[in-house]
XYZ file of C-alpha atoms in Angstrom:
613
model
C 119.420 -30.066 75.531
C 115.926 -29.303 76.788
C 117.295 -26.257 78.626
C 119.260 -25.169 75.553
C 116.217 -25.275 73.254
C 114.169 -23.458 75.903
C 116.767 -20.690 75.936
C 116.840 -20.677 72.130
C 113.080 -19.993 72.083
C 113.826 -16.419 73.164
C 115.390 -15.855 69.718
C 111.985 -16.006 67.997
C 111.358 -15.164 65.204
C 114.674 -16.936 64.634
C 114.047 -17.562 60.927
C 114.346 -13.821 60.265
C 118.039 -14.063 61.137
C 118.809 -17.761 60.713
C 117.893 -18.155 57.024
C 120.147 -15.330 55.748
C 122.862 -16.514 58.155
C 122.698 -20.081 56.834
C 122.871 -18.957 53.180
C 125.771 -16.569 53.840
C 127.641 -19.184 55.907
C 127.317 -21.856 53.208
C 128.691 -19.478 50.583
C 131.493 -18.259 52.877
C 132.460 -21.846 53.700
C 132.392 -22.884 50.049
C 134.689 -20.071 48.900
C 136.962 -20.504 51.929
C 137.445 -24.177 51.072
C 137.752 -23.398 47.354
C 140.813 -21.280 48.151
C 142.752 -24.396 49.139
C 141.778 -26.333 46.038
C 143.327 -23.537 43.960
C 146.744 -24.101 45.497
C 147.496 -27.270 43.522
C 147.151 -25.770 40.000
C 148.956 -22.662 41.224
C 151.918 -24.731 42.420
C 151.888 -26.846 39.264
C 151.940 -23.718 37.129
C 154.856 -22.197 39.030
C 156.995 -25.337 39.429
C 156.208 -27.141 36.150
C 159.627 -27.833 34.666
C 160.314 -26.474 31.201
C 161.539 -29.816 30.025
C 158.394 -31.531 31.307
C 155.821 -31.935 28.543
C 152.423 -30.325 29.002
C 149.601 -32.817 29.073
C 147.191 -32.915 26.190
C 144.049 -31.157 27.523
C 141.838 -33.734 25.815
C 143.503 -36.463 27.869
C 143.699 -34.616 31.173
C 141.467 -36.174 33.853
C 139.916 -38.371 31.233
C 136.812 -40.127 32.434
C 136.218 -37.837 35.395
C 132.705 -36.749 36.322
C 131.540 -33.240 35.548
C 130.565 -33.040 39.223
C 134.215 -33.459 40.247
C 134.985 -29.745 40.523
C 138.655 -30.198 41.352
C 139.231 -32.437 38.326
C 137.243 -30.111 36.081
C 139.236 -27.118 37.288
C 142.507 -29.003 36.852
C 141.504 -29.769 33.260
C 140.726 -26.092 32.678
C 144.190 -25.103 33.985
C 145.982 -27.529 31.684
C 143.911 -26.348 28.734
C 144.805 -22.736 29.492
C 148.515 -23.552 29.855
C 148.542 -25.376 26.529
C 146.691 -22.553 24.785
C 148.023 -19.363 26.406
C 151.174 -20.354 28.284
C 152.314 -20.424 31.928
C 152.420 -16.678 32.670
C 148.873 -15.986 31.493
C 147.588 -19.060 33.371
C 149.343 -17.904 36.556
C 147.639 -14.502 36.298
C 144.230 -16.151 35.803
C 144.710 -18.446 38.811
C 145.841 -15.534 41.032
C 142.797 -13.518 39.915
C 140.456 -16.419 40.727
C 142.097 -16.867 44.151
C 141.703 -13.136 44.877
C 138.018 -13.181 43.910
C 137.456 -16.326 45.970
C 139.078 -14.767 49.050
C 137.056 -11.552 48.662
C 133.781 -13.477 48.282
C 134.638 -15.729 51.227
C 135.258 -12.755 53.529
C 132.256 -10.819 52.218
C 129.853 -13.674 52.991
C 131.620 -14.287 56.307
C 130.978 -10.634 57.251
C 127.317 -10.881 56.204
C 126.898 -14.055 58.280
C 128.460 -12.372 61.315
C 126.165 -9.373 60.898
C 123.056 -11.553 61.005
C 124.405 -13.558 63.947
C 125.108 -10.356 65.883
C 121.558 -9.173 65.170
C 120.287 -12.524 66.459
C 122.455 -12.186 69.573
C 121.143 -8.716 70.379
C 117.560 -9.760 69.617
C 117.864 -12.795 71.927
C 119.324 -10.695 74.754
C 116.544 -8.128 74.353
C 113.787 -10.751 74.607
C 115.492 -12.692 77.378
C 116.176 -9.710 79.634
C 112.693 -8.335 78.982
C 111.084 -11.628 80.026
C 113.195 -11.839 83.184
C 112.546 -8.256 84.274
C 108.832 -8.420 83.460
C 108.420 -11.541 85.569
C 110.387 -10.003 88.442
C 108.098 -6.976 88.420
C 105.036 -9.247 88.474
C 106.161 -11.229 91.521
C 104.442 -10.666 94.869
C 106.111 -8.729 97.687
C 106.677 -11.847 99.751
C 109.126 -13.163 97.166
C 111.449 -10.200 97.678
C 111.354 -10.686 101.436
C 112.771 -14.202 101.048
C 115.310 -13.629 98.243
C 118.581 -11.724 98.249
C 118.338 -8.662 96.049
C 121.902 -9.235 94.842
C 120.968 -12.676 93.518
C 118.093 -11.196 91.499
C 120.332 -8.431 90.137
C 122.977 -10.998 89.188
C 120.440 -13.070 87.252
C 118.997 -10.075 85.382
C 122.371 -8.527 84.569
C 125.233 -11.038 84.542
C 123.571 -14.429 84.014
C 121.434 -13.197 81.133
C 124.570 -11.887 79.413
C 126.347 -15.240 79.815
C 123.344 -17.109 78.428
C 123.028 -14.774 75.461
C 126.626 -15.221 74.321
C 126.713 -18.947 74.975
C 123.456 -19.739 73.188
C 124.135 -17.672 70.069
C 127.830 -18.595 69.876
C 126.970 -22.276 70.200
C 124.291 -21.922 67.533
C 126.857 -20.316 65.260
C 129.532 -22.945 65.905
C 127.184 -25.924 65.703
C 126.135 -24.967 62.165
C 129.211 -23.312 60.707
C 132.059 -25.495 61.989
C 130.595 -28.933 61.069
C 129.771 -27.515 57.638
C 133.333 -26.254 57.247
C 134.661 -29.607 58.482
C 132.584 -31.484 55.897
C 133.860 -29.236 53.087
C 137.477 -29.826 54.144
C 136.956 -33.587 54.389
C 135.462 -33.650 50.872
C 138.590 -31.876 49.591
C 140.879 -34.270 51.481
C 139.017 -37.317 50.170
C 139.321 -35.918 46.666
C 143.100 -35.794 47.067
C 143.680 -39.109 48.905
C 141.082 -41.446 50.419
C 143.673 -43.575 52.204
C 145.371 -40.663 53.977
C 142.056 -39.055 54.892
C 140.577 -42.164 56.532
C 143.759 -42.493 58.590
C 143.852 -38.828 59.601
C 140.189 -38.664 60.663
C 140.893 -41.042 63.545
C 141.874 -37.949 65.523
C 138.267 -36.687 65.720
C 136.625 -39.419 67.880
C 139.761 -39.787 70.028
C 139.918 -36.024 70.592
C 136.186 -35.885 71.377
C 136.443 -38.650 73.991
C 139.393 -37.056 75.792
C 137.797 -33.593 75.803
C 134.477 -34.928 77.152
C 136.411 -36.316 80.129
C 138.183 -33.010 80.674
C 135.024 -30.840 80.743
C 132.817 -33.290 82.644
C 132.745 -31.203 85.854
C 132.365 -27.817 84.211
C 128.559 -27.574 84.583
C 128.636 -28.019 88.365
C 131.510 -25.568 88.743
C 129.763 -23.032 86.497
C 126.636 -23.080 88.679
C 128.763 -22.575 91.798
C 130.515 -19.657 90.090
C 127.225 -17.931 89.186
C 125.877 -18.362 92.720
C 129.101 -17.021 94.229
C 128.997 -13.984 91.934
C 125.393 -13.363 93.016
C 126.503 -13.377 96.666
C 129.178 -10.790 95.906
C 126.607 -8.555 94.214
C 124.418 -8.983 97.309
C 127.279 -7.991 99.612
C 127.983 -4.960 97.432
C 124.333 -3.874 97.440
C 124.062 -4.235 101.223
C 127.373 -2.471 101.796
C 126.412 0.520 99.643
C 122.938 0.693 101.183
C 124.263 0.492 104.746
C 127.481 2.489 104.334
C 126.551 4.905 107.154
C 125.995 2.107 109.648
C 129.149 0.287 108.526
C 131.265 3.363 109.146
C 129.397 4.336 112.330
C 130.185 0.973 113.947
C 133.755 0.804 112.577
C 132.874 -2.345 110.631
C 134.621 -1.419 107.380
C 137.346 -4.046 107.768
C 134.819 -6.740 108.683
C 132.789 -6.002 105.547
C 135.954 -5.944 103.450
C 136.950 -9.363 104.795
C 133.472 -10.769 104.143
C 133.547 -9.566 100.541
C 137.149 -10.685 100.047
C 136.377 -14.193 101.323
C 133.612 -14.657 98.731
C 135.768 -13.014 96.072
C 138.555 -15.546 96.710
C 136.073 -18.436 96.489
C 134.681 -17.073 93.203
C 138.173 -16.557 91.788
C 139.258 -20.095 92.682
C 136.235 -21.627 90.944
C 136.880 -19.544 87.834
C 140.518 -20.564 87.885
C 139.591 -24.251 87.981
C 137.037 -23.776 85.187
C 139.538 -21.861 83.058
C 142.146 -24.601 83.472
C 139.725 -27.245 82.262
C 138.456 -25.131 79.380
C 141.958 -24.166 78.288
C 143.102 -27.775 78.373
C 140.586 -28.826 75.709
C 142.108 -26.771 72.900
C 145.770 -27.836 73.373
C 144.717 -31.490 73.559
C 142.849 -31.309 70.242
C 145.689 -29.382 68.582
C 148.344 -31.781 69.894
C 146.449 -34.771 68.564
C 146.064 -32.995 65.220
C 149.773 -32.247 64.951
C 150.590 -35.846 65.927
C 148.430 -37.167 63.085
C 149.933 -34.599 60.693
C 153.447 -35.845 61.517
C 152.437 -39.386 60.585
C 150.846 -38.097 57.365
C 154.019 -36.224 56.397
C 156.167 -39.287 57.072
C 153.844 -41.680 55.240
C 153.078 -39.497 52.213
C 156.592 -38.104 52.073
C 158.042 -41.585 51.788
C 155.703 -42.368 48.881
C 156.746 -39.198 47.056
C 160.465 -39.607 47.670
C 160.654 -43.278 46.698
C 158.246 -42.896 43.806
C 157.487 -46.587 43.972
C 153.755 -46.217 44.388
C 151.920 -45.190 41.213
C 149.098 -43.807 43.326
C 151.520 -41.563 45.206
C 150.633 -37.904 45.513
C 152.308 -35.274 43.422
C 154.353 -32.750 45.415
C 151.757 -30.025 44.691
C 148.840 -32.242 45.798
C 150.780 -33.173 48.937
C 151.279 -29.502 49.867
C 147.575 -28.830 49.304
C 146.666 -31.851 51.433
C 148.847 -30.686 54.339
C 147.457 -27.154 54.076
C 143.842 -28.388 54.027
C 144.393 -30.839 56.884
C 145.933 -28.096 59.034
C 142.679 -26.181 58.585
C 140.600 -29.198 59.631
C 141.788 -28.590 63.200
C 140.239 -25.092 63.268
C 136.577 -26.212 63.224
C 137.437 -29.072 65.604
C 139.040 -26.564 67.980
C 136.012 -24.237 67.720
C 133.667 -27.141 68.481
C 135.671 -28.204 71.537
C 135.825 -24.623 72.833
C 132.074 -24.296 72.351
C 131.456 -27.655 74.042
C 133.485 -26.611 77.082
C 131.900 -23.142 77.211
C 128.271 -24.184 76.870
C 128.224 -25.615 80.407
C 128.609 -22.129 81.858
C 125.777 -20.826 79.701
C 123.465 -23.721 80.560
C 124.189 -23.281 84.297
C 123.401 -19.563 84.037
C 120.342 -20.370 81.925
C 118.958 -22.730 84.561
C 119.247 -19.981 87.197
C 117.519 -17.414 84.990
C 114.788 -19.824 83.892
C 114.075 -20.582 87.552
C 113.390 -16.872 87.994
C 111.239 -16.712 84.855
C 109.300 -19.806 85.956
C 108.591 -18.401 89.418
C 104.892 -17.607 89.507
C 103.434 -14.855 91.689
C 101.285 -16.023 94.579
C 98.771 -13.380 93.567
C 97.111 -13.551 90.190
C 93.908 -12.059 88.846
C 91.179 -14.563 88.103
C 90.134 -15.009 84.471
C 86.802 -13.303 85.152
C 88.261 -10.424 87.201
C 86.647 -7.052 86.597
C 87.797 -3.480 87.217
C 86.526 -1.251 89.973
C 86.361 2.313 88.705
C 85.370 4.165 91.892
C 84.992 3.764 95.653
C 81.463 4.434 96.865
C 80.679 2.745 100.169
C 83.062 0.741 102.354
C 86.182 -1.365 102.749
C 85.639 -4.540 104.769
C 87.681 -7.322 106.410
C 85.676 -10.516 106.947
C 87.082 -13.338 109.127
C 90.627 -12.656 107.882
C 93.524 -14.902 108.932
C 97.091 -14.445 107.704
C 100.375 -16.332 108.189
C 104.028 -15.615 107.436
C 105.171 -19.195 106.956
C 104.118 -21.063 110.085
C 103.675 -17.926 112.165
C 100.089 -16.726 112.499
C 99.987 -12.943 112.249
C 96.265 -12.106 111.965
C 93.416 -14.026 113.625
C 89.763 -13.644 112.692
C 89.928 -9.935 111.807
C 86.560 -8.297 111.115
C 86.490 -4.598 110.359
C 84.402 -2.215 108.256
C 85.787 1.152 107.108
C 83.171 3.524 105.723
C 83.839 5.968 102.924
C 85.103 9.281 104.276
C 86.226 7.869 107.631
C 89.690 8.242 109.131
C 90.627 4.973 110.806
C 93.744 4.643 112.974
C 95.407 1.281 113.576
C 97.272 1.269 116.903
C 98.770 -1.275 119.224
C 102.049 -2.779 120.421
C 104.794 -3.404 117.894
C 104.425 -6.704 116.041
C 100.695 -6.863 116.622
C 99.767 -7.044 112.922
C 99.047 -3.423 111.972
C 101.414 -3.311 109.000
C 100.156 -6.694 107.776
C 96.580 -5.370 107.751
C 97.824 -2.333 105.828
C 99.565 -4.592 103.267
C 96.395 -6.595 102.690
C 94.374 -3.518 101.709
C 96.259 -2.833 98.402
C 96.420 -6.605 97.925
C 100.156 -6.972 98.320
C 99.178 -10.303 99.879
C 96.047 -12.430 100.019
C 94.778 -13.673 103.397
C 95.251 -17.321 104.310
C 91.511 -17.491 104.866
C 88.689 -14.987 104.968
C 88.127 -12.191 102.472
C 88.432 -8.466 101.855
C 85.648 -6.525 100.159
C 85.476 -3.106 98.570
C 81.903 -1.904 97.982
C 80.823 -5.497 98.788
C 82.920 -6.896 95.907
C 85.473 -9.538 96.859
C 89.063 -8.499 96.142
C 89.587 -11.830 94.373
C 86.935 -10.914 91.814
C 88.663 -7.646 90.931
C 91.737 -6.768 88.926
C 94.535 -5.957 91.348
C 95.657 -2.881 89.382
C 92.174 -1.388 89.624
C 92.137 -1.917 93.416
C 95.476 -0.152 93.799
C 94.292 2.653 91.525
C 91.801 3.567 94.286
C 94.604 3.950 96.839
C 97.575 6.144 97.614
C 100.359 5.080 99.979
C 102.774 7.053 102.140
C 105.193 4.808 104.023
C 107.363 5.400 107.075
C 110.390 5.027 104.779
C 110.406 7.677 102.082
C 110.854 5.711 98.866
C 112.153 7.997 96.121
C 114.089 7.479 92.894
C 117.396 8.884 91.671
C 115.699 11.449 89.472
C 114.398 15.013 89.544
C 111.866 16.275 92.077
C 109.384 16.796 89.252
C 109.683 13.216 88.014
C 109.401 11.798 91.529
C 106.146 13.655 92.143
C 104.727 12.972 88.667
C 105.548 9.256 89.099
C 102.008 8.890 90.463
C 100.402 10.184 87.280
C 101.805 9.610 83.812
C 101.673 12.786 81.720
C 101.057 15.119 84.671
C 101.429 18.811 83.790
C 103.776 21.153 85.601
C 100.800 23.024 87.067
C 99.396 19.795 88.534
C 102.762 18.879 90.075
C 103.183 22.366 91.595
C 99.665 22.297 93.031
C 100.316 18.885 94.614
C 103.594 20.177 96.069
C 101.811 23.195 97.599
C 99.218 20.967 99.279
C 102.085 18.847 100.653
C 103.936 21.913 102.061
C 106.800 21.136 99.683
C 106.638 23.972 97.139
C 108.701 26.512 99.119
C 111.645 24.239 99.879
C 111.616 22.911 96.293
C 112.043 26.461 94.929
C 115.005 26.973 97.284
C 116.885 24.001 95.808
C 119.547 24.446 93.123
C 117.365 23.770 90.084
C 113.904 23.873 91.622
C 111.659 21.096 90.363
C 114.439 19.886 88.034
C 116.837 19.248 90.939
C 118.147 15.698 91.045
C 117.662 14.307 94.566
C 120.310 11.567 94.387
C 120.140 7.894 95.261
C 116.982 7.230 97.308
C 116.557 10.979 97.716
C 119.584 11.271 99.992
C 120.221 14.897 98.983
C 117.053 15.863 100.871
C 116.266 15.855 104.593
C 113.846 13.319 106.087
C 111.014 15.840 106.265
C 111.601 17.018 102.706
C 111.612 13.466 101.375
C 108.382 12.674 103.175
C 106.678 15.782 101.799
C 107.742 14.784 98.267
C 106.107 11.379 98.913
C 102.940 13.122 100.138
C 102.908 15.360 97.058
C 103.172 12.224 94.929
C 100.142 10.759 96.737
C 98.223 14.033 96.379
C 98.840 14.073 92.629
C 97.453 10.542 92.328
C 94.287 11.880 94.006
C 93.002 8.490 95.198
C 89.810 8.106 97.249
C 91.608 5.925 99.829
C 94.842 6.913 101.599
C 97.100 4.464 103.441
C 99.558 6.165 105.819
C 102.061 3.887 107.532
C 103.711 5.826 110.393
C 104.461 8.673 108.013
C 105.823 11.018 110.723
C 107.512 8.631 113.174
C 111.072 9.194 111.924
C 110.923 13.010 111.781
C 112.066 15.766 114.083
C 109.460 18.039 115.699
C 109.675 20.856 113.146
C 109.553 18.504 110.151
C 106.758 16.531 111.764
C 104.653 19.660 112.094
C 105.056 20.504 108.407
C 104.414 16.901 107.353
C 101.421 16.630 109.684
C 99.867 19.714 108.105
C 100.478 18.153 104.702
C 98.837 14.922 105.855
C 95.765 16.771 107.118
C 95.467 18.392 103.685
C 95.938 15.001 102.066
C 93.241 13.307 104.163
C 90.556 15.915 103.503
C 87.507 14.378 101.819
C 89.226 11.005 101.634
C 88.978 7.653 103.360
C 92.184 7.307 105.382
C 93.720 4.360 107.170
C 96.717 5.363 109.284
C 99.244 3.610 111.485
C 100.758 5.916 114.083
C 102.335 5.927 117.538
C 101.710 9.579 118.334
C 98.572 10.773 120.007
C 98.407 13.941 117.911
C 98.143 11.840 114.771
C 95.318 9.573 115.869
C 93.195 11.292 118.508
C 90.981 12.961 115.895
C 90.371 9.721 113.977
C 86.741 8.703 113.471
C 87.586 5.170 114.537
C 90.588 3.784 116.406
C 91.293 0.062 116.024
C 93.502 -1.475 118.730
C 95.374 -4.559 117.476
C 97.404 -6.924 119.631
C 98.784 -10.369 118.807
C 96.944 -10.382 115.491
C 93.503 -9.705 116.948
C 91.325 -6.610 117.134
C 90.999 -5.971 120.876
C 89.092 -2.681 120.872
C 87.460 -0.218 118.492
C 86.004 3.230 119.050
C 86.871 6.921 119.182
C 89.632 8.318 121.401
C 87.231 9.375 124.133
C 85.305 6.099 124.024
C 88.452 4.000 124.364
C 89.770 6.143 127.217
C 86.496 5.583 129.069
C 86.669 1.861 128.285
C 89.887 1.742 130.311
C 91.360 -1.153 128.296
C 94.529 -1.741 126.298
C 94.327 1.639 124.541
C 94.138 3.443 127.918
C 97.143 1.490 129.185
C 99.140 2.391 126.090
C 98.280 6.044 126.631
C 99.299 5.804 130.276
C 102.628 4.303 129.242
C 103.054 7.400 127.031
C 103.397 5.251 123.933
C 101.393 7.858 122.034
C 102.223 10.984 124.060
C 103.669 14.013 122.355
C 107.375 14.538 122.859
């Protein structure tokens, strides 16, 4: 229940929807039940024999309380028959029934409207909270989690929770209320029969609780299996070229099919258990009804018992009791279905409760400009148990171009990730203008930096929107100017719709060089004082590299630049070259100084690691 009420908290302000819903539901339930109480006088009016004397209205239901609505109404019917006759009374009763049915359905519609508004409102808040928390999580979280599992929680699990929570809320209030109204009517007709017939409720509840006992565990397995399938789908679509290139289509199909079969089998087992609950409750209800018909029917036929029901009252009783099973059935269906919603809710709440490893301190301040230097001081960093950086000390002055070089896996990319504070070091500190990163707001640190990665990360949108992503509200002139600096303007104009051309999923309608120049234009538009370039030309052909390199030179003008590169042409003009190996800074200096030093950098050059192709 704790999980359920936690999920229900996303419906706030719930009173805005719940109060009108409660009022409308009470009225709908009242008029719906009132319809059955009208059957008895209707039947009496139709089947009252002509030779049967009409009761004196003054003696009808003598001594009954004014709060006994059924008795009061029965008295009114007999008074009307005595005064105006059968036909007029029949018309009045039919008119009252029609009005009661119309009011019942009107209030039922109003109640459903408010419940639907509550459902949509809950889904809106729930999905917003999940997505917001996902966006706030640190990069390391996404390295350890399957993207498909996250997508499943945000899309599918949230939907399951939304319907389960609101439907259960609706059933838990409406159906017990309807059940109480029906029981009041049944007690008003016959206390003895009603006490006997209500035995079905606890028996039915016990049996159903046994049937649905395992549903929660199975529901969690089903949600996790669905998340795996989404993960397989995401990986298959993202790696479709490699799958086809290595003739692995059938292998991927089999992998997906295997999980699909597992998911289908779990759902089949869950469905069988859920579907068993309703027939059990209905069967028990019919069994009790058979005994009621036999017992009450005998009393009516023999006529020996003075307290026996009249035929009209007996018909009303059977009709009302048949309706008692509807709220019981709805409650059992809700009880069996809530396990799936709770299981999905637990998975989503785990995601909401996941806290980012990085968080601004309460006293964090903003840095509005970069004036002096960027500094690593005794920095250590681990990925799990593996130590990646060891006692890194480095100062980067404003306006310098610093190249990070070294063997693969040495820690260059980790150093680059620490600068925009994607991670915090295990120990040691980073400073910008002698202010500790931990004393600054992370967003303000990143606002001083622009990033161009080896992988061109673009969105399925227009060229204009991809470039202007770096600056909200950028004008067309600003975007065009940034594209010109990035050597992208000419090829953009040659595309189908120019700057309004959609570049497809991940920019796949563009070549590698074109995508990278769009990324550079995006960084140019941001106009940050610090540029971080992570092997921005390593995946390009010679012609594209030349164009991108020219764009990078334009980008780095009058800026502080930190670059990772494997090509000599990219790094030989750097003000400072930092050689990193096994997480440690081995050498620093200019190209000529390091060549003369005849150390690791010289050996890398001799091995042609950085030579031009």
